[in-house]
Tab-separated table of N, CA and C in Angstrom:
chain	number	residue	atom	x	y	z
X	1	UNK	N	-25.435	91.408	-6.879
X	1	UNK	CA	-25.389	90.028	-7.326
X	1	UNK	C	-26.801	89.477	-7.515
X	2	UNK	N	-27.680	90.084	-6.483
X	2	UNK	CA	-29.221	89.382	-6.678
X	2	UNK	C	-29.901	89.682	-7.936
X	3	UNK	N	-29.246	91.357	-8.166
X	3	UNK	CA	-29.821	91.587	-9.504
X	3	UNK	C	-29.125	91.256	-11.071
X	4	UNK	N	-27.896	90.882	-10.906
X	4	UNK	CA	-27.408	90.148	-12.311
X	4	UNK	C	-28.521	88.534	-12.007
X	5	UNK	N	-28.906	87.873	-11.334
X	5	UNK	CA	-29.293	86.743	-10.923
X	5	UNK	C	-30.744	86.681	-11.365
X	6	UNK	N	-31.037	87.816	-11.268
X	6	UNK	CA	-32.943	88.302	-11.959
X	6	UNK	C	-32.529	88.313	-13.022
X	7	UNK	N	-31.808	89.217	-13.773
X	7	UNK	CA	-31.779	89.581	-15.057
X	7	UNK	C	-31.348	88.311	-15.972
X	8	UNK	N	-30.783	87.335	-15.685
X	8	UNK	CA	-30.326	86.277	-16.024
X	8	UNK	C	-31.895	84.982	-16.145
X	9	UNK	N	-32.227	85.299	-14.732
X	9	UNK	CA	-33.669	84.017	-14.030
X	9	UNK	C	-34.709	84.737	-14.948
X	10	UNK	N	-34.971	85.648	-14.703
X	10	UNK	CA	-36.429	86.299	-14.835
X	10	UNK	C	-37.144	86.130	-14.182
X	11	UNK	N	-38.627	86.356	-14.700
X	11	UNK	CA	-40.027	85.400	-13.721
X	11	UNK	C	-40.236	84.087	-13.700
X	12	UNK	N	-39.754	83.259	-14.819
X	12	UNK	CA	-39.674	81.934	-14.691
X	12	UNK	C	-38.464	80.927	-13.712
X	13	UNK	N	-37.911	81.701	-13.526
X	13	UNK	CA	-36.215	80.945	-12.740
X	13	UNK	C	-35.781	79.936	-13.627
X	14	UNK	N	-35.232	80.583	-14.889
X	14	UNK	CA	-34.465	79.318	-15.981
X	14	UNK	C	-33.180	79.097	-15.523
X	15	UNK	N	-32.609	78.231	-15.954
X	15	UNK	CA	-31.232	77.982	-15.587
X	15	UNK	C	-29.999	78.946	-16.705
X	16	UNK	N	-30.413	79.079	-17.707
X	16	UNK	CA	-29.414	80.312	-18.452
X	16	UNK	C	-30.742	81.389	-19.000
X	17	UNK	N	-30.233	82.456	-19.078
X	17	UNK	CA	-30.837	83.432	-19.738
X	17	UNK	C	-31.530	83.383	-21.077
X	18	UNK	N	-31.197	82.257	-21.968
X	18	UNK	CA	-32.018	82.030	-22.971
X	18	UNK	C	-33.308	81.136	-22.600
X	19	UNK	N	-33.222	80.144	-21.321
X	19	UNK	CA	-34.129	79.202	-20.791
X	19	UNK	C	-33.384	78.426	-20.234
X	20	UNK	N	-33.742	76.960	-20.242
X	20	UNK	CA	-33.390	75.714	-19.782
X	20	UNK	C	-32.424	75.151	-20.629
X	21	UNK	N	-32.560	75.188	-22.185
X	21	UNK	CA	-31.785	74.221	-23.053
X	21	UNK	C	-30.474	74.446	-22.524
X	22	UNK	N	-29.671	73.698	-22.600
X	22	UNK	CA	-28.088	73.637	-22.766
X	22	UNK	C	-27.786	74.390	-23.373
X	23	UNK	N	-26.660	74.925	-23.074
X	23	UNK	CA	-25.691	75.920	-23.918
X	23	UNK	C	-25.246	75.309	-25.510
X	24	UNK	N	-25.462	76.214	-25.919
X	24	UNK	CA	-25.187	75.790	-27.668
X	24	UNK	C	-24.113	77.488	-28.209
X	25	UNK	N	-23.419	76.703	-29.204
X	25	UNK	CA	-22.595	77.949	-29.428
X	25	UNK	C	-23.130	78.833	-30.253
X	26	UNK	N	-24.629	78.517	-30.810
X	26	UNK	CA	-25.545	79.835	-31.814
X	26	UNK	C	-26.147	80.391	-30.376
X	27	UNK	N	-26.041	79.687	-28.858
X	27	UNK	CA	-26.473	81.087	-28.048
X	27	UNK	C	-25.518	81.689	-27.014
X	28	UNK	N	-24.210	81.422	-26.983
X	28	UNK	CA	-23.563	82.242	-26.406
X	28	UNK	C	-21.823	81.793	-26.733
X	29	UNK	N	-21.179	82.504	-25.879
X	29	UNK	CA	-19.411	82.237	-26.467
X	29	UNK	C	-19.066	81.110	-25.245
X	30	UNK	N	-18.570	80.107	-25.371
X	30	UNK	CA	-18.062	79.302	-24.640
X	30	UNK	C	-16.792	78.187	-24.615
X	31	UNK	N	-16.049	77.483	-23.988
X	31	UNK	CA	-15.405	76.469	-24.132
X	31	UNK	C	-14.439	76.475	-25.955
X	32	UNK	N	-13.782	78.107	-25.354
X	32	UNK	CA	-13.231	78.666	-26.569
X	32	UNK	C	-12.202	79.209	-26.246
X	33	UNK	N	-11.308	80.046	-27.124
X	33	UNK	CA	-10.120	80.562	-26.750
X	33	UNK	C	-10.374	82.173	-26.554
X	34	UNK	N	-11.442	82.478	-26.945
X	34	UNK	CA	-11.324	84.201	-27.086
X	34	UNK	C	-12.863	84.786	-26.754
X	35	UNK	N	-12.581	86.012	-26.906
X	35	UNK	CA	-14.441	86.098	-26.611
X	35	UNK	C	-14.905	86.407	-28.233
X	36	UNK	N	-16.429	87.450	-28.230
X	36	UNK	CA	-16.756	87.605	-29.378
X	36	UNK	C	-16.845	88.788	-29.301
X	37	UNK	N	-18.020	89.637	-30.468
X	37	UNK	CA	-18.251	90.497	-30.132
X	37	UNK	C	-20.201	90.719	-29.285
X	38	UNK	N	-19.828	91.717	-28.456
X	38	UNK	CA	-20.917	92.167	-27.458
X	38	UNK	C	-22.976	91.883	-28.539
X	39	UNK	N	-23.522	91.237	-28.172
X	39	UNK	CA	-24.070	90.959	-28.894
X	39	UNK	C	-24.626	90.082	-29.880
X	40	UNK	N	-23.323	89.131	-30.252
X	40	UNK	CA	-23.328	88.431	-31.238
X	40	UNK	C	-23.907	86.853	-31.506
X	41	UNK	N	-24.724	86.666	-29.971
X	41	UNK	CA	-25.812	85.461	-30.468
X	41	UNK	C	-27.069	86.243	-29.667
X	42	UNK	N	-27.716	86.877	-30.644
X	42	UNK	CA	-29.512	87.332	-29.994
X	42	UNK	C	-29.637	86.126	-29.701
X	43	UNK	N	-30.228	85.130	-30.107
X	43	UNK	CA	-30.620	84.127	-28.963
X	43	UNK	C	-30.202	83.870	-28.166
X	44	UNK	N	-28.955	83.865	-27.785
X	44	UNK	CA	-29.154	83.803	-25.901
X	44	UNK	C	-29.231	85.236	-24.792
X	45	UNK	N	-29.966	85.830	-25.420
X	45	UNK	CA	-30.308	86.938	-25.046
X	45	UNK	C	-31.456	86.312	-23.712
X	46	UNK	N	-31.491	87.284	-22.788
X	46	UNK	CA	-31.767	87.032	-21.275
X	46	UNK	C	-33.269	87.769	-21.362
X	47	UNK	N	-34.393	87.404	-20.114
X	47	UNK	CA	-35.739	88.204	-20.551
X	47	UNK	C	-36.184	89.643	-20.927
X	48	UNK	N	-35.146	90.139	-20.283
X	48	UNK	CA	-34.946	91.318	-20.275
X	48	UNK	C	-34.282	91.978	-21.585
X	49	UNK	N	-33.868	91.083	-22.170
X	49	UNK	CA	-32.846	91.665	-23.672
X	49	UNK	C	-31.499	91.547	-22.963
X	50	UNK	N	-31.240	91.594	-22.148
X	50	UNK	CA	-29.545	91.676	-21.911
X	50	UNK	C	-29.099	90.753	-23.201
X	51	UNK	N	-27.651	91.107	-23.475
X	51	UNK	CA	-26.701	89.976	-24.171
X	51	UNK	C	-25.594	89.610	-22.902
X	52	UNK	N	-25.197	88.194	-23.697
X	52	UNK	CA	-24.156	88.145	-23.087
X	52	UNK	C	-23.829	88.061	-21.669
X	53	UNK	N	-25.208	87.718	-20.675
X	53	UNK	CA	-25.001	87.543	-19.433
X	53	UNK	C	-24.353	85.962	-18.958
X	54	UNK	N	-24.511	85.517	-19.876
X	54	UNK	CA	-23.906	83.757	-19.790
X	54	UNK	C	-22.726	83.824	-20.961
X	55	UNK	N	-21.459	83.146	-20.327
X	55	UNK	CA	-20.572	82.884	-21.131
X	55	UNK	C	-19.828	84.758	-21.831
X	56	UNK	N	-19.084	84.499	-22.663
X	56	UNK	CA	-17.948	85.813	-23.253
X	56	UNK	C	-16.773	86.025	-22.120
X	57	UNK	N	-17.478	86.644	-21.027
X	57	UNK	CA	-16.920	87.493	-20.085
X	57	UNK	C	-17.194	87.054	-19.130
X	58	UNK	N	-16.868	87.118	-17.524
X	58	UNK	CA	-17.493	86.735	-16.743
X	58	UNK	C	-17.713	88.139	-16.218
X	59	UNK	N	-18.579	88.554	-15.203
X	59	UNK	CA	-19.283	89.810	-14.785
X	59	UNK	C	-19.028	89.902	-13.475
X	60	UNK	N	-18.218	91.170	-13.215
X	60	UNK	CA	-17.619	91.855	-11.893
X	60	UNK	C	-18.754	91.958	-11.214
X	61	UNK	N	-18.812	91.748	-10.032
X	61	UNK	CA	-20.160	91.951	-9.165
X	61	UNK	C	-19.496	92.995	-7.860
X	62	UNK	N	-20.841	94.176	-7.631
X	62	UNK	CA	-20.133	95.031	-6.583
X	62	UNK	C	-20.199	94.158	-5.443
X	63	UNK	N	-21.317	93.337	-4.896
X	63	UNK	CA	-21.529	92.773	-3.891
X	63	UNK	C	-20.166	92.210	-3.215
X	64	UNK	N	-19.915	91.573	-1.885
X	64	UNK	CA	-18.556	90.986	-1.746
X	64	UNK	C	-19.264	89.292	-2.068
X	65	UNK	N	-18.546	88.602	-2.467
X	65	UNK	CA	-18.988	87.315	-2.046
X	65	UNK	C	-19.502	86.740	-0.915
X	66	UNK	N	-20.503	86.149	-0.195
X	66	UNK	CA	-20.574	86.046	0.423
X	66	UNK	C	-21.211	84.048	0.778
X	67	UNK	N	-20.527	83.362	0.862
X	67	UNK	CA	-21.144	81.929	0.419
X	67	UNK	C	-22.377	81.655	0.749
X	68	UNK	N	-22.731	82.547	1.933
X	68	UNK	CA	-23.831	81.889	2.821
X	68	UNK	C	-25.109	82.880	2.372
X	69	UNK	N	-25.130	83.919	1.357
X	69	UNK	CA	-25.981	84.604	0.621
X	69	UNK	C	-26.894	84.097	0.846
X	70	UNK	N	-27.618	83.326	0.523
X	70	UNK	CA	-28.631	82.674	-0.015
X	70	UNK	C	-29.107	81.930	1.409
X	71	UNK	N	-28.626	81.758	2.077
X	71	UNK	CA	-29.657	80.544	3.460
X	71	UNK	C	-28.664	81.977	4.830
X	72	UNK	N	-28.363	82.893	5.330
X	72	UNK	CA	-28.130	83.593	6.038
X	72	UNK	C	-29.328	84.153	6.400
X	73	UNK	N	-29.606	84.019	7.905
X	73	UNK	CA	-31.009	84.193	8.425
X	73	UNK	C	-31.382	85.605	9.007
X	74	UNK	N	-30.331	86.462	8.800
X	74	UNK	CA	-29.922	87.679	8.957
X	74	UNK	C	-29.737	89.228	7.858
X	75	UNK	N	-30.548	88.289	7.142
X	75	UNK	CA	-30.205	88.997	5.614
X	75	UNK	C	-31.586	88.751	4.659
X	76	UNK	N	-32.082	89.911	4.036
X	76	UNK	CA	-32.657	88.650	2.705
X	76	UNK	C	-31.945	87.700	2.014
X	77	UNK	N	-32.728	87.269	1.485
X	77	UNK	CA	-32.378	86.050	0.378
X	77	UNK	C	-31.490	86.814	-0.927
X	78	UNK	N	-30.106	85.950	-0.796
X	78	UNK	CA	-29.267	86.324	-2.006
X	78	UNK	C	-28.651	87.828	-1.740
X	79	UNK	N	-28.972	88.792	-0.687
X	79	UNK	CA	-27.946	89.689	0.049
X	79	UNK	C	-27.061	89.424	1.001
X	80	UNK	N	-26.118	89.632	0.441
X	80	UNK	CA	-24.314	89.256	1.188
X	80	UNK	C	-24.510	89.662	2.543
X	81	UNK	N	-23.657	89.528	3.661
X	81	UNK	CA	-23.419	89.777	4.792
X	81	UNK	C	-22.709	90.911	4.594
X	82	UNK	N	-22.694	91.707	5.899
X	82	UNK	CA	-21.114	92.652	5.901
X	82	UNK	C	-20.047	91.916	5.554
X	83	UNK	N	-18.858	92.459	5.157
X	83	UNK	CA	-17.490	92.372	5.365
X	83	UNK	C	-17.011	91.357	6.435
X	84	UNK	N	-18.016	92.343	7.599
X	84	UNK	CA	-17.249	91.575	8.973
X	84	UNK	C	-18.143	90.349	9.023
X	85	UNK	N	-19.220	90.383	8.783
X	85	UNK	CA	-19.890	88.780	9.132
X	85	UNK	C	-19.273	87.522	8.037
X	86	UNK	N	-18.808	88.019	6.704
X	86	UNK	CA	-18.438	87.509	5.807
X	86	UNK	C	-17.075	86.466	5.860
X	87	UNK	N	-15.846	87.669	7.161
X	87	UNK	CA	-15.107	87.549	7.069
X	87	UNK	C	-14.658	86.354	8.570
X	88	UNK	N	-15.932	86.563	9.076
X	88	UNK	CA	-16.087	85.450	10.646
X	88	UNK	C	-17.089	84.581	9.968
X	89	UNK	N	-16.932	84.194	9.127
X	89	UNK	CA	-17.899	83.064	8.493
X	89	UNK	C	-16.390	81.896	8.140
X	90	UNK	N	-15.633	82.951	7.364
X	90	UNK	CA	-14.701	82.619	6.979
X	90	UNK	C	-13.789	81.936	8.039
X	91	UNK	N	-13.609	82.312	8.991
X	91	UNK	CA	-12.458	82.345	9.880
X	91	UNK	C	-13.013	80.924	10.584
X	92	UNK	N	-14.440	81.064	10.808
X	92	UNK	CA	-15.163	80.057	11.527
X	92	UNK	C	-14.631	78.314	10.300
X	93	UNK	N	-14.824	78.847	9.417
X	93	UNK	CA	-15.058	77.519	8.060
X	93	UNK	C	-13.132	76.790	8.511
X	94	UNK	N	-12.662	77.709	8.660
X	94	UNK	CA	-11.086	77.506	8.516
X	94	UNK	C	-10.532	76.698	9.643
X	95	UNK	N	-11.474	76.777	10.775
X	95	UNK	CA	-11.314	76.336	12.311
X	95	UNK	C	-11.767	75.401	12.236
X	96	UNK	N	-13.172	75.044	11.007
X	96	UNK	CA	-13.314	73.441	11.531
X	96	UNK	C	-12.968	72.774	9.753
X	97	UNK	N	-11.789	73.398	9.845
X	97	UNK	CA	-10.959	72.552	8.341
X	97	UNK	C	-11.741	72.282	7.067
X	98	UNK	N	-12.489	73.668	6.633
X	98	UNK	CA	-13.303	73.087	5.804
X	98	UNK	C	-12.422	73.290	4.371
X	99	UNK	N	-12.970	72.975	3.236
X	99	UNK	CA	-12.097	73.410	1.869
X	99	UNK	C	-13.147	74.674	1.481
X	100	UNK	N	-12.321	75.030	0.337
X	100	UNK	CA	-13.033	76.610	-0.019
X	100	UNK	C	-13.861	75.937	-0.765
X	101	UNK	N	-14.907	77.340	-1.095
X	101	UNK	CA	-16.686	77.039	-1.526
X	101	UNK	C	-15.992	76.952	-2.979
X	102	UNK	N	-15.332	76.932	-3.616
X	102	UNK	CA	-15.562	76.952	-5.294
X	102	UNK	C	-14.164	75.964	-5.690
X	103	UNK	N	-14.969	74.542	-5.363
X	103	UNK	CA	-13.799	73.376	-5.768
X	103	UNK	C	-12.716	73.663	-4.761
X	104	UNK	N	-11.349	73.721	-5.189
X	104	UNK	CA	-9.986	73.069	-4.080
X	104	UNK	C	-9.352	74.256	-3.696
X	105	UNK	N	-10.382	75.607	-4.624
X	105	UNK	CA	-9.890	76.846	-4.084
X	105	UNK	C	-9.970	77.052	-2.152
X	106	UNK	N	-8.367	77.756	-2.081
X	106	UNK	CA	-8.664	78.081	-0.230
X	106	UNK	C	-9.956	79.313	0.161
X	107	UNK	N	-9.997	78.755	1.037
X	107	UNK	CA	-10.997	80.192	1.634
X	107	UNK	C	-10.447	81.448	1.915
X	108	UNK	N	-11.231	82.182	1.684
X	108	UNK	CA	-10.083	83.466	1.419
X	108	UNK	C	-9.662	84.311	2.665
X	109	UNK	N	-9.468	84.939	2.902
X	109	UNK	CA	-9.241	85.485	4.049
X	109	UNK	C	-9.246	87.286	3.949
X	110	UNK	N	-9.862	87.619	2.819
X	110	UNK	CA	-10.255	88.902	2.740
X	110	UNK	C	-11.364	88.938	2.417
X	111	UNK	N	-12.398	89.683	1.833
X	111	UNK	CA	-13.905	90.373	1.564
X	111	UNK	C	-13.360	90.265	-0.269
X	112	UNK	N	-13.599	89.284	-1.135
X	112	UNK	CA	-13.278	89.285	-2.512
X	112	UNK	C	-14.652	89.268	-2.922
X	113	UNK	N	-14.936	89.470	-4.109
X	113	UNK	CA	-16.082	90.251	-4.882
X	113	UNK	C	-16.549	88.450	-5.615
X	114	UNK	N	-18.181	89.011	-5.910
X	114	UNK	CA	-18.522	87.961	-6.609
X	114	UNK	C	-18.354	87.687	-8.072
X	115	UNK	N	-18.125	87.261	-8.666
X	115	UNK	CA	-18.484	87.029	-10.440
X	115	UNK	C	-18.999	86.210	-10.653
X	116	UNK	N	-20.201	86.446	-12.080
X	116	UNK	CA	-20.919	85.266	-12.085
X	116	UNK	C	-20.872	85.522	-13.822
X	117	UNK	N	-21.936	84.119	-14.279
X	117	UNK	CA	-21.904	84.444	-15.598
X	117	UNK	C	-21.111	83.654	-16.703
X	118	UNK	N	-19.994	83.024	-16.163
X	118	UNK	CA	-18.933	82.116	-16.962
X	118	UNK	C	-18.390	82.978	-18.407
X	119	UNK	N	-17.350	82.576	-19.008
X	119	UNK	CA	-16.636	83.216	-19.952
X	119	UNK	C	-16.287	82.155	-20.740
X	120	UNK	N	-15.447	82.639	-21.424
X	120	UNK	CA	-15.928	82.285	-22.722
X	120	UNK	C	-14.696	81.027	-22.875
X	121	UNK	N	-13.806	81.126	-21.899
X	121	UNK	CA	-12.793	80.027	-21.933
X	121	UNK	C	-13.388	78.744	-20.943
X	122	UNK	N	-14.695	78.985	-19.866
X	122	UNK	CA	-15.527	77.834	-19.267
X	122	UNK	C	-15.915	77.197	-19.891
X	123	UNK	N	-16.437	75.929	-19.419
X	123	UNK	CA	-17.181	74.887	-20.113
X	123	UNK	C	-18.400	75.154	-19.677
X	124	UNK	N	-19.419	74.434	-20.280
X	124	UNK	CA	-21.484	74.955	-20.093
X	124	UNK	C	-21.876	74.538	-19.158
X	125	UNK	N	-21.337	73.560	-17.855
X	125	UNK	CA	-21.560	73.930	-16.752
X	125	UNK	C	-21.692	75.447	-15.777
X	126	UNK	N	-19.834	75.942	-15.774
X	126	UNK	CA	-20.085	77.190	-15.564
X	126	UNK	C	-21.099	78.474	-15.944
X	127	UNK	N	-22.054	77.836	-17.039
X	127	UNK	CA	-22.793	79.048	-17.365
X	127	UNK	C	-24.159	78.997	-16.732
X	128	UNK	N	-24.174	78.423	-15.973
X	128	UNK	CA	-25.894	78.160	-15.101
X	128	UNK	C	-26.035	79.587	-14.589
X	129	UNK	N	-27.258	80.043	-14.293
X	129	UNK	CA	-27.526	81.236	-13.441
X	129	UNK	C	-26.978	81.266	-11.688
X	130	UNK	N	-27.336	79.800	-11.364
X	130	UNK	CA	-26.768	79.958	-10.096
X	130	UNK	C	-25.074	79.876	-9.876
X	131	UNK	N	-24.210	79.737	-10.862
X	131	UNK	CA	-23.062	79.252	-10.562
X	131	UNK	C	-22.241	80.542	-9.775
X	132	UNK	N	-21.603	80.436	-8.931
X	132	UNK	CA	-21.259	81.824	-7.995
X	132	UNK	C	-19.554	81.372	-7.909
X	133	UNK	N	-19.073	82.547	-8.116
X	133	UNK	CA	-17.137	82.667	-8.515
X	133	UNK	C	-17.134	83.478	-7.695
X	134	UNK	N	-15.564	83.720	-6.949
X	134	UNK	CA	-14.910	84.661	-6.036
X	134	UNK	C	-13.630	85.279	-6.248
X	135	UNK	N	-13.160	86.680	-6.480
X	135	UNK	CA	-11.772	86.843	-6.370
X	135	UNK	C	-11.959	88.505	-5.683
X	136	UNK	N	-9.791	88.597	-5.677
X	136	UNK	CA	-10.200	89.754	-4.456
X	136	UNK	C	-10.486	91.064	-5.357
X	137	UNK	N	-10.289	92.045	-4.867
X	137	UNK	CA	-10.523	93.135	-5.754
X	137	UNK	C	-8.887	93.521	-6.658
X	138	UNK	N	-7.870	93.145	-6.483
X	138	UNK	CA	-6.664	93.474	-7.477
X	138	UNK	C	-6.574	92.495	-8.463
X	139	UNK	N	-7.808	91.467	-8.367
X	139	UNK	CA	-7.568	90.274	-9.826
X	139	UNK	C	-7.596	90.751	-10.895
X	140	UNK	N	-7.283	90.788	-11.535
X	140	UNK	CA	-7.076	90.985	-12.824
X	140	UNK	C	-7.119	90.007	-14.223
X	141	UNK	N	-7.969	89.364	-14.906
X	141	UNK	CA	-7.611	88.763	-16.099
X	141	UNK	C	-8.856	88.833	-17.439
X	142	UNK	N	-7.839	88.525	-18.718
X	142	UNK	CA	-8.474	88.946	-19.729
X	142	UNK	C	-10.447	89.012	-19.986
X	143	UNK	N	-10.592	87.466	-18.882
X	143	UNK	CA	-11.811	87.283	-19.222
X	143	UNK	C	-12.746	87.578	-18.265
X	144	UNK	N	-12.502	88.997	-17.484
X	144	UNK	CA	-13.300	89.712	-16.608
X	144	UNK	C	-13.717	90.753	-16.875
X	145	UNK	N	-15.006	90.874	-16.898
X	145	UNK	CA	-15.866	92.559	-17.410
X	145	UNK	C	-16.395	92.705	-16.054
X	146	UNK	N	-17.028	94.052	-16.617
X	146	UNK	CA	-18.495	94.702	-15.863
X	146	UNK	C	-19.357	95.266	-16.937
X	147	UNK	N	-20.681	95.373	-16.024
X	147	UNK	CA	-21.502	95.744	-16.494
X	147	UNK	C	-22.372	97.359	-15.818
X	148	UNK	N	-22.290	97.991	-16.426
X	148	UNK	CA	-22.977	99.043	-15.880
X	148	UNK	C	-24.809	99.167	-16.200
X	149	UNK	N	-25.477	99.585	-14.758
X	149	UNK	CA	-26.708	99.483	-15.009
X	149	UNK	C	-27.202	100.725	-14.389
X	150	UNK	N	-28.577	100.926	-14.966
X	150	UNK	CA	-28.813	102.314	-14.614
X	150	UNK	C	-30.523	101.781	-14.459
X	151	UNK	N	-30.877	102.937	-13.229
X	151	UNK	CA	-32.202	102.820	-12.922
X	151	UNK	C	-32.913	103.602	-13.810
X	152	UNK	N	-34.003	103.356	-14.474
X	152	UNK	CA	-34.402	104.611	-15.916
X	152	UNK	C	-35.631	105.206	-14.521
X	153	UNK	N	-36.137	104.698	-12.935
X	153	UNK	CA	-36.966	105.906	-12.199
X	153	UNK	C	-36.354	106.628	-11.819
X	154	UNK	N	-34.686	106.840	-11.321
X	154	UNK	CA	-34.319	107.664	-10.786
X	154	UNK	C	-33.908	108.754	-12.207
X	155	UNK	N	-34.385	109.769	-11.358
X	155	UNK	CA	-34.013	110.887	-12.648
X	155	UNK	C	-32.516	111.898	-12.257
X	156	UNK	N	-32.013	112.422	-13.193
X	156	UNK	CA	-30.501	113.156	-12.935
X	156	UNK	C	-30.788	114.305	-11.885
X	157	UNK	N	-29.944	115.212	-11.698
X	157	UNK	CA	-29.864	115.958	-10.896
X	157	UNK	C	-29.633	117.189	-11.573
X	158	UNK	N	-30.488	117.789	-11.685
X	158	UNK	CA	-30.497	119.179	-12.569
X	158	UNK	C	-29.344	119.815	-12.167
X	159	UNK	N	-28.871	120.673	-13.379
X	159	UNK	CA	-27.202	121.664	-12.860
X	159	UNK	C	-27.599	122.979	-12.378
């Protein structure tokens, strides 16, 4: 999750992958019925060249969700907790009646994965770099991808 969050920020820490401006529909798919195709606004292309890290799809994250990512004093910055600390974070939030981290959603009560990124049926709020989504691992719906990334230092493993 920290690293869709770079690839999105960069060295400057913009709020979408094209920069600061607001979402416009010549730079990404949004507050629509369908997606597009992979690619199809270079300008909101991310520092790195990614497409498509804001808005289309939203992006499967291996990490589990973890709300407290980011201020957990036990962790770096923006690395999830275990499972189990994740899941007594949880249990703790529920004991003193809190509501779930993403609007009127409940708190979950399993280890569900992060997604970030917004799709293409969100509005341009959802597409900020920091905006952080949760579901479990059997969710399923149209407007969920992944992304596969590859380290170009690590080299293959000869046969």
């Amino acid at each position: 999750e920290a690293e869709f969050e770079r690839a999105v920020r960069g060295d400057d820490g913009r709020r979408f992958p094209w920069g600061d401006d607001s979402p416009s529909h010549d730079l990404t798919v949004y507050s629509t019925d369908s997606t597009e195709d992979v690619g199809a606004h270079p300008d909101g292309r991310g520092p790195y060249g990614h497409d498509d890290l804001a808005g289309n799809v939203w992006e499967w994250m291996e990490d589990y969700y973890d709300p407290f990512a980011y201020v957990r004093p036990t962790a770096d910055v923006g690395e999830p907790g275990s499972c189990e600390d994740i899941l007594e974070t949880q249990d703790q939030l529920r004991r003193d009646h809190r509501q779930g981290f993403t609007g009127t959603n409940p708190i979950p009560t399993e280890c569900e994965h992060a997604i970030r990124g917004g799709a293409y049926n969100y509005g341009a709020d959802g597409l900020r770099a920091s905006n952080r989504v949760h579901h479990p691992a059997h969710f399923r719906i149209p407007m969920l991808g992944f992304r596969c990334a590859w380290d170009p230092t690590i080299q293959p493993v000869a046969d």
